[in-house]
Amino acid sequence: MKLTVLGSGVLVPQAGHAPSCYFLEAGGKRLLFDAGSGSLQQLVRAGLDYRKIDAFFFSHLHPDHVHELPMFFVAAGLDKANKAKRFTVFGPKGIKRFFAKCLDLYPFMKRLPVKTRFRELADTSLRLGGVKVRSAIVQHTVGALAYRVEAGKKSFVFSGDSEDCLALRKLCWKADLAMLECSSPRKPFSGHLTALDCGALASACGVKHLVLSHLYPASVKANVKGLAGKRFKGKIRVARDFSVIPF
């Protein structure tokens, strides 16, 4: 597997930390997790082709995670070089309604020749070729999801936004790489993880490689790697936009 971080930040603008977006190559599939504002341009800057994305996975409907979805749709519709013009979108309950509202707001989008298939998930398992994806409802907004991807002998977990909870721990169990949101260094932040939480969770679940992302300014400024390391003795990395992590 190979992970490319395209957006390691949040709603608050920060250099080097765009809103949530992650590109995963696994088992011959190309999967995009979340698409906050600017994600399409981030893909271009990273030298990745949005037309080759096999599926989109959204964690929840906050704007720093889903804002760019209509932009991908419009780009596909207007791009004459795009032969596929087809999107497969997985996400929480409400993702279909969100997109329908976008079409109502921008009626010209209804005329674009793009086929879009949506599937709303909860505690769900699915397959894309040889890739297995599990989703679980976690503790953030109603219906917010975290994901685990398995291909061959490798596994990847994307926490989305969540507090420490049993559902997230089950997904993280023995993961090769767990990318956990790290919204705060120490201070508890409702619906989110701190660096200390991330370290404790990774340690309890036997994670091999912990990546800290979804960084607010306080987390960018703090030594979150050191804080997580107080609870977890495995490999730790702090995400930054355009980090490429093979595993």
PDB file of C-alpha atoms in Angstrom:
ATOM      1  CA  MET A   1       0.000   0.000   0.000  1.00  0.00           C
ATOM      2  CA  LYS A   2       0.983   3.619  -0.439  1.00  0.00           C
ATOM      3  CA  LEU A   3      -0.589   6.651   1.215  1.00  0.00           C
ATOM      4  CA  THR A   4      -0.279  10.188  -0.132  1.00  0.00           C
ATOM      5  CA  VAL A   5      -1.371  12.906   2.279  1.00  0.00           C
ATOM      6  CA  LEU A   6      -3.098  15.710   0.382  1.00  0.00           C
ATOM      7  CA  GLY A   7      -4.784  17.479   3.279  1.00  0.00           C
ATOM      8  CA  SER A   8      -3.478  17.091   6.832  1.00  0.00           C
ATOM      9  CA  GLY A   9      -5.257  20.093   8.312  1.00  0.00           C
ATOM     10  CA  VAL A  10      -8.667  21.410   9.283  1.00  0.00           C
ATOM     11  CA  LEU A  11     -10.999  24.340   8.589  1.00  0.00           C
ATOM     12  CA  VAL A  12      -8.447  26.817   9.948  1.00  0.00           C
ATOM     13  CA  PRO A  13      -6.111  27.907   7.089  1.00  0.00           C
ATOM     14  CA  GLN A  14      -2.479  26.837   7.597  1.00  0.00           C
ATOM     15  CA  ALA A  15       0.472  26.574   5.232  1.00  0.00           C
ATOM     16  CA  GLY A  16       1.320  22.928   4.620  1.00  0.00           C
ATOM     17  CA  HIS A  17      -1.930  21.646   6.119  1.00  0.00           C
ATOM     18  CA  ALA A  18      -4.904  21.800   3.742  1.00  0.00           C
ATOM     19  CA  PRO A  19      -8.314  20.396   4.762  1.00  0.00           C
ATOM     20  CA  SER A  20      -8.771  16.641   4.985  1.00  0.00           C
ATOM     21  CA  CYS A  21      -7.845  14.537   1.932  1.00  0.00           C
ATOM     22  CA  TYR A  22      -5.890  11.280   1.588  1.00  0.00           C
ATOM     23  CA  PHE A  23      -5.072   9.168  -1.480  1.00  0.00           C
ATOM     24  CA  LEU A  24      -4.529   5.453  -0.883  1.00  0.00           C
ATOM     25  CA  GLU A  25      -3.186   2.949  -3.394  1.00  0.00           C
ATOM     26  CA  ALA A  26      -4.113  -0.570  -2.305  1.00  0.00           C
ATOM     27  CA  GLY A  27      -4.526  -3.844  -4.168  1.00  0.00           C
ATOM     28  CA  GLY A  28      -4.504  -2.134  -7.548  1.00  0.00           C
ATOM     29  CA  LYS A  29      -7.224   0.327  -6.491  1.00  0.00           C
ATOM     30  CA  ARG A  30      -6.944   4.083  -6.005  1.00  0.00           C
ATOM     31  CA  LEU A  31      -9.120   5.345  -3.168  1.00  0.00           C
ATOM     32  CA  LEU A  32      -9.690   8.904  -1.984  1.00  0.00           C
ATOM     33  CA  PHE A  33     -10.630   9.489   1.643  1.00  0.00           C
ATOM     34  CA  ASP A  34     -12.376  12.813   2.252  1.00  0.00           C
ATOM     35  CA  ALA A  35     -12.150  15.844  -0.007  1.00  0.00           C
ATOM     36  CA  GLY A  36     -11.966  19.129   1.830  1.00  0.00           C
ATOM     37  CA  SER A  37     -11.647  22.408  -0.062  1.00  0.00           C
ATOM     38  CA  GLY A  38      -8.769  22.501  -2.535  1.00  0.00           C
ATOM     39  CA  SER A  39      -8.402  18.711  -2.770  1.00  0.00           C
ATOM     40  CA  LEU A  40      -8.615  18.636  -6.561  1.00  0.00           C
ATOM     41  CA  GLN A  41      -5.729  21.073  -6.895  1.00  0.00           C
ATOM     42  CA  GLN A  42      -3.765  19.163  -4.246  1.00  0.00           C
ATOM     43  CA  LEU A  43      -4.062  16.036  -6.388  1.00  0.00           C
ATOM     44  CA  VAL A  44      -2.706  17.936  -9.382  1.00  0.00           C
ATOM     45  CA  ARG A  45       0.208  19.273  -7.336  1.00  0.00           C
ATOM     46  CA  ALA A  46       1.000  15.754  -6.165  1.00  0.00           C
ATOM     47  CA  GLY A  47       1.083  14.509  -9.761  1.00  0.00           C
ATOM     48  CA  LEU A  48      -1.990  12.301  -9.274  1.00  0.00           C
ATOM     49  CA  ASP A  49      -4.828  11.892 -11.776  1.00  0.00           C
ATOM     50  CA  TYR A  50      -8.303  12.413 -10.313  1.00  0.00           C
ATOM     51  CA  ARG A  51      -9.775  10.575 -13.316  1.00  0.00           C
ATOM     52  CA  LYS A  52      -8.210   7.336 -12.101  1.00  0.00           C
ATOM     53  CA  ILE A  53      -9.812   7.366  -8.649  1.00  0.00           C
ATOM     54  CA  ASP A  54     -11.776   4.129  -8.250  1.00  0.00           C
ATOM     55  CA  ALA A  55     -13.889   5.242  -5.290  1.00  0.00           C
ATOM     56  CA  PHE A  56     -14.405   8.127  -2.891  1.00  0.00           C
ATOM     57  CA  PHE A  57     -14.892   7.491   0.831  1.00  0.00           C
ATOM     58  CA  PHE A  58     -16.212  10.256   3.072  1.00  0.00           C
ATOM     59  CA  SER A  59     -16.047  10.194   6.858  1.00  0.00           C
ATOM     60  CA  HIS A  60     -18.727  12.799   7.604  1.00  0.00           C
ATOM     61  CA  LEU A  61     -20.340  15.919   6.206  1.00  0.00           C
ATOM     62  CA  HIS A  62     -18.400  18.760   7.813  1.00  0.00           C
ATOM     63  CA  PRO A  63     -17.115  21.140   5.116  1.00  0.00           C
ATOM     64  CA  ASP A  64     -13.420  20.459   5.700  1.00  0.00           C
ATOM     65  CA  HIS A  65     -14.100  16.832   4.736  1.00  0.00           C
ATOM     66  CA  VAL A  66     -16.647  16.997   1.905  1.00  0.00           C
ATOM     67  CA  HIS A  67     -16.564  20.491   0.383  1.00  0.00           C
ATOM     68  CA  GLU A  68     -14.713  19.513  -2.813  1.00  0.00           C
ATOM     69  CA  LEU A  69     -17.041  16.706  -3.931  1.00  0.00           C
ATOM     70  CA  PRO A  70     -19.040  18.906  -6.356  1.00  0.00           C
ATOM     71  CA  MET A  71     -15.785  20.266  -7.790  1.00  0.00           C
ATOM     72  CA  PHE A  72     -14.686  16.741  -8.741  1.00  0.00           C
ATOM     73  CA  PHE A  73     -18.058  16.228 -10.423  1.00  0.00           C
ATOM     74  CA  VAL A  74     -17.817  19.463 -12.416  1.00  0.00           C
ATOM     75  CA  ALA A  75     -14.200  18.790 -13.407  1.00  0.00           C
ATOM     76  CA  ALA A  76     -15.153  15.338 -14.696  1.00  0.00           C
ATOM     77  CA  GLY A  77     -18.058  16.752 -16.665  1.00  0.00           C
ATOM     78  CA  LEU A  78     -16.058  19.516 -18.327  1.00  0.00           C
ATOM     79  CA  ASP A  79     -12.852  17.543 -18.940  1.00  0.00           C
ATOM     80  CA  LYS A  80     -12.943  16.352 -22.550  1.00  0.00           C
ATOM     81  CA  ALA A  81     -10.039  13.993 -21.856  1.00  0.00           C
ATOM     82  CA  ASN A  82     -12.051  12.184 -19.187  1.00  0.00           C
ATOM     83  CA  LYS A  83     -13.544   9.137 -20.903  1.00  0.00           C
ATOM     84  CA  ALA A  84     -14.946   7.400 -17.815  1.00  0.00           C
ATOM     85  CA  LYS A  85     -17.113  10.196 -16.379  1.00  0.00           C
ATOM     86  CA  ARG A  86     -18.230   7.946 -13.559  1.00  0.00           C
ATOM     87  CA  PHE A  87     -17.928   8.343  -9.786  1.00  0.00           C
ATOM     88  CA  THR A  88     -18.472   5.801  -7.043  1.00  0.00           C
ATOM     89  CA  VAL A  89     -19.037   7.536  -3.717  1.00  0.00           C
ATOM     90  CA  PHE A  90     -19.298   5.930  -0.282  1.00  0.00           C
ATOM     91  CA  GLY A  91     -20.111   7.889   2.831  1.00  0.00           C
ATOM     92  CA  PRO A  92     -22.330   8.383   5.857  1.00  0.00           C
ATOM     93  CA  LYS A  93     -26.071   8.736   5.849  1.00  0.00           C
ATOM     94  CA  GLY A  94     -26.863  12.083   4.235  1.00  0.00           C
ATOM     95  CA  ILE A  95     -24.138  12.074   1.567  1.00  0.00           C
ATOM     96  CA  LYS A  96     -26.724  11.574  -1.209  1.00  0.00           C
ATOM     97  CA  ARG A  97     -28.855  14.422   0.132  1.00  0.00           C
ATOM     98  CA  PHE A  98     -25.772  16.661   0.373  1.00  0.00           C
ATOM     99  CA  PHE A  99     -24.987  16.085  -3.294  1.00  0.00           C
ATOM    100  CA  ALA A 100     -28.625  16.570  -4.318  1.00  0.00           C
ATOM    101  CA  LYS A 101     -28.560  19.967  -2.595  1.00  0.00           C
ATOM    102  CA  CYS A 102     -25.419  20.840  -4.573  1.00  0.00           C
ATOM    103  CA  LEU A 103     -27.287  20.033  -7.787  1.00  0.00           C
ATOM    104  CA  ASP A 104     -30.166  22.236  -6.683  1.00  0.00           C
ATOM    105  CA  LEU A 105     -27.781  25.075  -5.909  1.00  0.00           C
ATOM    106  CA  TYR A 106     -25.946  24.730  -9.235  1.00  0.00           C
ATOM    107  CA  PRO A 107     -28.542  23.450 -11.753  1.00  0.00           C
ATOM    108  CA  PHE A 108     -26.018  23.410 -14.625  1.00  0.00           C
ATOM    109  CA  MET A 109     -24.412  20.388 -12.922  1.00  0.00           C
ATOM    110  CA  LYS A 110     -27.504  18.330 -13.759  1.00  0.00           C
ATOM    111  CA  ARG A 111     -26.633  18.626 -17.442  1.00  0.00           C
ATOM    112  CA  LEU A 112     -23.079  17.340 -17.085  1.00  0.00           C
ATOM    113  CA  PRO A 113     -22.514  13.847 -18.541  1.00  0.00           C
ATOM    114  CA  VAL A 114     -21.273  12.247 -15.331  1.00  0.00           C
ATOM    115  CA  LYS A 115     -22.743   9.121 -13.763  1.00  0.00           C
ATOM    116  CA  THR A 116     -22.501   9.040  -9.982  1.00  0.00           C
ATOM    117  CA  ARG A 117     -23.291   6.057  -7.782  1.00  0.00           C
ATOM    118  CA  PHE A 118     -23.753   6.681  -4.076  1.00  0.00           C
ATOM    119  CA  ARG A 119     -23.857   4.169  -1.255  1.00  0.00           C
ATOM    120  CA  GLU A 120     -24.531   5.280   2.302  1.00  0.00           C
ATOM    121  CA  LEU A 121     -22.719   3.226   4.928  1.00  0.00           C
ATOM    122  CA  ALA A 122     -22.948   2.480   8.622  1.00  0.00           C
ATOM    123  CA  ASP A 123     -21.221  -0.558  10.172  1.00  0.00           C
ATOM    124  CA  THR A 124     -20.551  -2.081   6.776  1.00  0.00           C
ATOM    125  CA  SER A 125     -18.150  -4.402   4.937  1.00  0.00           C
ATOM    126  CA  LEU A 126     -17.648  -4.230   1.173  1.00  0.00           C
ATOM    127  CA  ARG A 127     -15.207  -5.318  -1.506  1.00  0.00           C
ATOM    128  CA  LEU A 128     -13.656  -3.514  -4.444  1.00  0.00           C
ATOM    129  CA  GLY A 129     -11.922  -6.240  -6.389  1.00  0.00           C
ATOM    130  CA  GLY A 130      -9.343  -7.701  -4.030  1.00  0.00           C
ATOM    131  CA  VAL A 131      -9.656  -4.835  -1.547  1.00  0.00           C
ATOM    132  CA  LYS A 132     -11.804  -5.198   1.557  1.00  0.00           C
ATOM    133  CA  VAL A 133     -13.191  -2.055   3.204  1.00  0.00           C
ATOM    134  CA  ARG A 134     -14.905  -1.930   6.577  1.00  0.00           C
ATOM    135  CA  SER A 135     -16.669   1.136   7.922  1.00  0.00           C
ATOM    136  CA  ALA A 136     -17.845   1.782  11.468  1.00  0.00           C
ATOM    137  CA  ILE A 137     -19.865   4.536  13.084  1.00  0.00           C
ATOM    138  CA  VAL A 138     -17.651   6.446  15.516  1.00  0.00           C
ATOM    139  CA  GLN A 139     -18.132   9.207  18.069  1.00  0.00           C
ATOM    140  CA  HIS A 140     -18.213  12.575  16.345  1.00  0.00           C
ATOM    141  CA  THR A 141     -21.291  13.850  14.500  1.00  0.00           C
ATOM    142  CA  VAL A 142     -24.271  11.536  14.008  1.00  0.00           C
ATOM    143  CA  GLY A 143     -23.286   8.775  11.584  1.00  0.00           C
ATOM    144  CA  ALA A 144     -19.618   9.788  11.283  1.00  0.00           C
ATOM    145  CA  LEU A 145     -17.489   6.957   9.910  1.00  0.00           C
ATOM    146  CA  ALA A 146     -14.008   5.548  10.265  1.00  0.00           C
ATOM    147  CA  TYR A 147     -12.605   3.055   7.748  1.00  0.00           C
ATOM    148  CA  ARG A 148     -10.289   0.050   7.608  1.00  0.00           C
ATOM    149  CA  VAL A 149      -8.843  -1.097   4.278  1.00  0.00           C
ATOM    150  CA  GLU A 150      -7.243  -4.514   3.796  1.00  0.00           C
ATOM    151  CA  ALA A 151      -5.379  -5.715   0.709  1.00  0.00           C
ATOM    152  CA  GLY A 152      -3.099  -8.725   0.712  1.00  0.00           C
ATOM    153  CA  LYS A 153      -1.466  -8.790   4.126  1.00  0.00           C
ATOM    154  CA  LYS A 154      -1.580  -5.021   4.667  1.00  0.00           C
ATOM    155  CA  SER A 155      -4.125  -2.909   6.521  1.00  0.00           C
ATOM    156  CA  PHE A 156      -4.835   0.808   6.769  1.00  0.00           C
ATOM    157  CA  VAL A 157      -7.154   2.692   9.123  1.00  0.00           C
ATOM    158  CA  PHE A 158      -8.559   6.183   8.627  1.00  0.00           C
ATOM    159  CA  SER A 159     -10.186   7.537  11.765  1.00  0.00           C
ATOM    160  CA  GLY A 160     -12.018  10.442  10.180  1.00  0.00           C
ATOM    161  CA  ASP A 161     -12.992  12.613  13.152  1.00  0.00           C
ATOM    162  CA  SER A 162     -13.698  10.720  16.355  1.00  0.00           C
ATOM    163  CA  GLU A 163     -13.151  10.411  20.054  1.00  0.00           C
ATOM    164  CA  ASP A 164     -11.546   7.240  21.381  1.00  0.00           C
ATOM    165  CA  CYS A 165     -14.288   4.614  21.213  1.00  0.00           C
ATOM    166  CA  LEU A 166     -14.707   0.853  20.927  1.00  0.00           C
ATOM    167  CA  ALA A 167     -15.708   0.986  17.256  1.00  0.00           C
ATOM    168  CA  LEU A 168     -12.503   2.827  16.328  1.00  0.00           C
ATOM    169  CA  ARG A 169     -10.397   0.474  18.421  1.00  0.00           C
ATOM    170  CA  LYS A 170     -11.857  -2.550  16.666  1.00  0.00           C
ATOM    171  CA  LEU A 171     -10.903  -1.094  13.290  1.00  0.00           C
ATOM    172  CA  CYS A 172      -7.393  -0.249  14.508  1.00  0.00           C
ATOM    173  CA  TRP A 173      -6.621  -3.704  15.874  1.00  0.00           C
ATOM    174  CA  LYS A 174      -3.166  -4.778  14.601  1.00  0.00           C
ATOM    175  CA  ALA A 175      -3.293  -2.240  11.749  1.00  0.00           C
ATOM    176  CA  ASP A 176      -0.117  -1.776   9.715  1.00  0.00           C
ATOM    177  CA  LEU A 177      -0.813   1.951   9.503  1.00  0.00           C
ATOM    178  CA  ALA A 178      -3.393   3.917  11.469  1.00  0.00           C
ATOM    179  CA  MET A 179      -3.915   7.515  10.474  1.00  0.00           C
ATOM    180  CA  LEU A 180      -5.575   9.118  13.460  1.00  0.00           C
ATOM    181  CA  GLU A 181      -6.885  12.628  13.795  1.00  0.00           C
ATOM    182  CA  CYS A 182      -4.892  14.652  16.322  1.00  0.00           C
ATOM    183  CA  SER A 183      -6.948  17.778  16.864  1.00  0.00           C
ATOM    184  CA  SER A 184      -5.387  18.740  20.196  1.00  0.00           C
ATOM    185  CA  PRO A 185      -2.039  18.095  21.877  1.00  0.00           C
ATOM    186  CA  ARG A 186      -3.353  17.451  25.408  1.00  0.00           C
ATOM    187  CA  LYS A 187      -6.578  19.307  26.131  1.00  0.00           C
ATOM    188  CA  PRO A 188      -9.709  17.165  25.642  1.00  0.00           C
ATOM    189  CA  PHE A 189     -11.662  18.245  22.561  1.00  0.00           C
ATOM    190  CA  SER A 190     -15.192  16.838  22.278  1.00  0.00           C
ATOM    191  CA  GLY A 191     -15.564  14.504  19.305  1.00  0.00           C
ATOM    192  CA  HIS A 192     -11.831  14.431  18.645  1.00  0.00           C
ATOM    193  CA  LEU A 193      -8.564  12.819  19.739  1.00  0.00           C
ATOM    194  CA  THR A 194      -5.587  14.372  21.483  1.00  0.00           C
ATOM    195  CA  ALA A 195      -1.999  13.323  20.840  1.00  0.00           C
ATOM    196  CA  LEU A 196      -2.061  11.441  24.143  1.00  0.00           C
ATOM    197  CA  ASP A 197      -5.280   9.690  23.088  1.00  0.00           C
ATOM    198  CA  CYS A 198      -3.712   8.690  19.775  1.00  0.00           C
ATOM    199  CA  GLY A 199      -0.711   7.167  21.488  1.00  0.00           C
ATOM    200  CA  ALA A 200      -2.821   5.256  23.992  1.00  0.00           C
ATOM    201  CA  LEU A 201      -5.170   3.940  21.320  1.00  0.00           C
ATOM    202  CA  ALA A 202      -2.333   2.840  19.024  1.00  0.00           C
ATOM    203  CA  SER A 203      -0.601   1.078  21.903  1.00  0.00           C
ATOM    204  CA  ALA A 204      -3.742  -0.717  23.083  1.00  0.00           C
ATOM    205  CA  CYS A 205      -4.537  -1.894  19.545  1.00  0.00           C
ATOM    206  CA  GLY A 206      -1.055  -3.066  18.571  1.00  0.00           C
ATOM    207  CA  VAL A 207      -0.745  -0.630  15.667  1.00  0.00           C
ATOM    208  CA  LYS A 208       2.576  -0.831  13.810  1.00  0.00           C
ATOM    209  CA  HIS A 209       2.774   2.704  12.400  1.00  0.00           C
ATOM    210  CA  LEU A 210       0.867   5.717  13.743  1.00  0.00           C
ATOM    211  CA  VAL A 211       0.351   8.810  11.589  1.00  0.00           C
ATOM    212  CA  LEU A 212      -1.000  11.941  13.289  1.00  0.00           C
ATOM    213  CA  SER A 213      -3.129  14.176  11.083  1.00  0.00           C
ATOM    214  CA  HIS A 214      -6.133  16.567  11.045  1.00  0.00           C
ATOM    215  CA  LEU A 215      -3.946  19.087  12.843  1.00  0.00           C
ATOM    216  CA  TYR A 216      -5.273  22.300  14.333  1.00  0.00           C
ATOM    217  CA  PRO A 217      -2.720  25.117  14.805  1.00  0.00           C
ATOM    218  CA  ALA A 218      -2.118  24.079  18.419  1.00  0.00           C
ATOM    219  CA  SER A 219      -1.188  20.575  17.266  1.00  0.00           C
ATOM    220  CA  VAL A 220       1.067  21.911  14.513  1.00  0.00           C
ATOM    221  CA  LYS A 221       2.960  24.044  17.026  1.00  0.00           C
ATOM    222  CA  ALA A 222       3.204  21.395  19.741  1.00  0.00           C
ATOM    223  CA  ASN A 223       5.423  18.323  19.860  1.00  0.00           C
ATOM    224  CA  VAL A 224       2.532  15.951  19.204  1.00  0.00           C
ATOM    225  CA  LYS A 225       4.923  13.181  18.154  1.00  0.00           C
ATOM    226  CA  GLY A 226       6.601  13.368  21.544  1.00  0.00           C
ATOM    227  CA  LEU A 227       3.279  13.428  23.374  1.00  0.00           C
ATOM    228  CA  ALA A 228       1.944  10.412  21.477  1.00  0.00           C
ATOM    229  CA  GLY A 229       5.268   8.700  22.113  1.00  0.00           C
ATOM    230  CA  LYS A 230       4.645   8.808  25.847  1.00  0.00           C
ATOM    231  CA  ARG A 231       1.904   6.229  25.312  1.00  0.00           C
ATOM    232  CA  PHE A 232       3.066   4.428  22.147  1.00  0.00           C
ATOM    233  CA  LYS A 233       6.525   3.018  21.437  1.00  0.00           C
ATOM    234  CA  GLY A 234       6.001   2.113  17.790  1.00  0.00           C
ATOM    235  CA  LYS A 235       6.708   4.201  14.699  1.00  0.00           C
ATOM    236  CA  ILE A 236       5.108   7.673  14.746  1.00  0.00           C
ATOM    237  CA  ARG A 237       4.899  10.253  12.000  1.00  0.00           C
ATOM    238  CA  VAL A 238       3.271  13.686  11.899  1.00  0.00           C
ATOM    239  CA  ALA A 239       1.458  14.212   8.606  1.00  0.00           C
ATOM    240  CA  ARG A 240       2.167  17.103   6.320  1.00  0.00           C
ATOM    241  CA  ASP A 241       0.685  17.781   2.902  1.00  0.00           C
ATOM    242  CA  PHE A 242       2.334  15.772   0.114  1.00  0.00           C
ATOM    243  CA  SER A 243       3.891  13.268   2.502  1.00  0.00           C
ATOM    244  CA  VAL A 244       4.145   9.907   0.703  1.00  0.00           C
ATOM    245  CA  ILE A 245       4.117   6.879   2.991  1.00  0.00           C
ATOM    246  CA  PRO A 246       4.655   3.396   1.509  1.00  0.00           C
ATOM    247  CA  PHE A 247       3.944   0.514   3.874  1.00  0.00           C
TER     248      PHE A 247
END
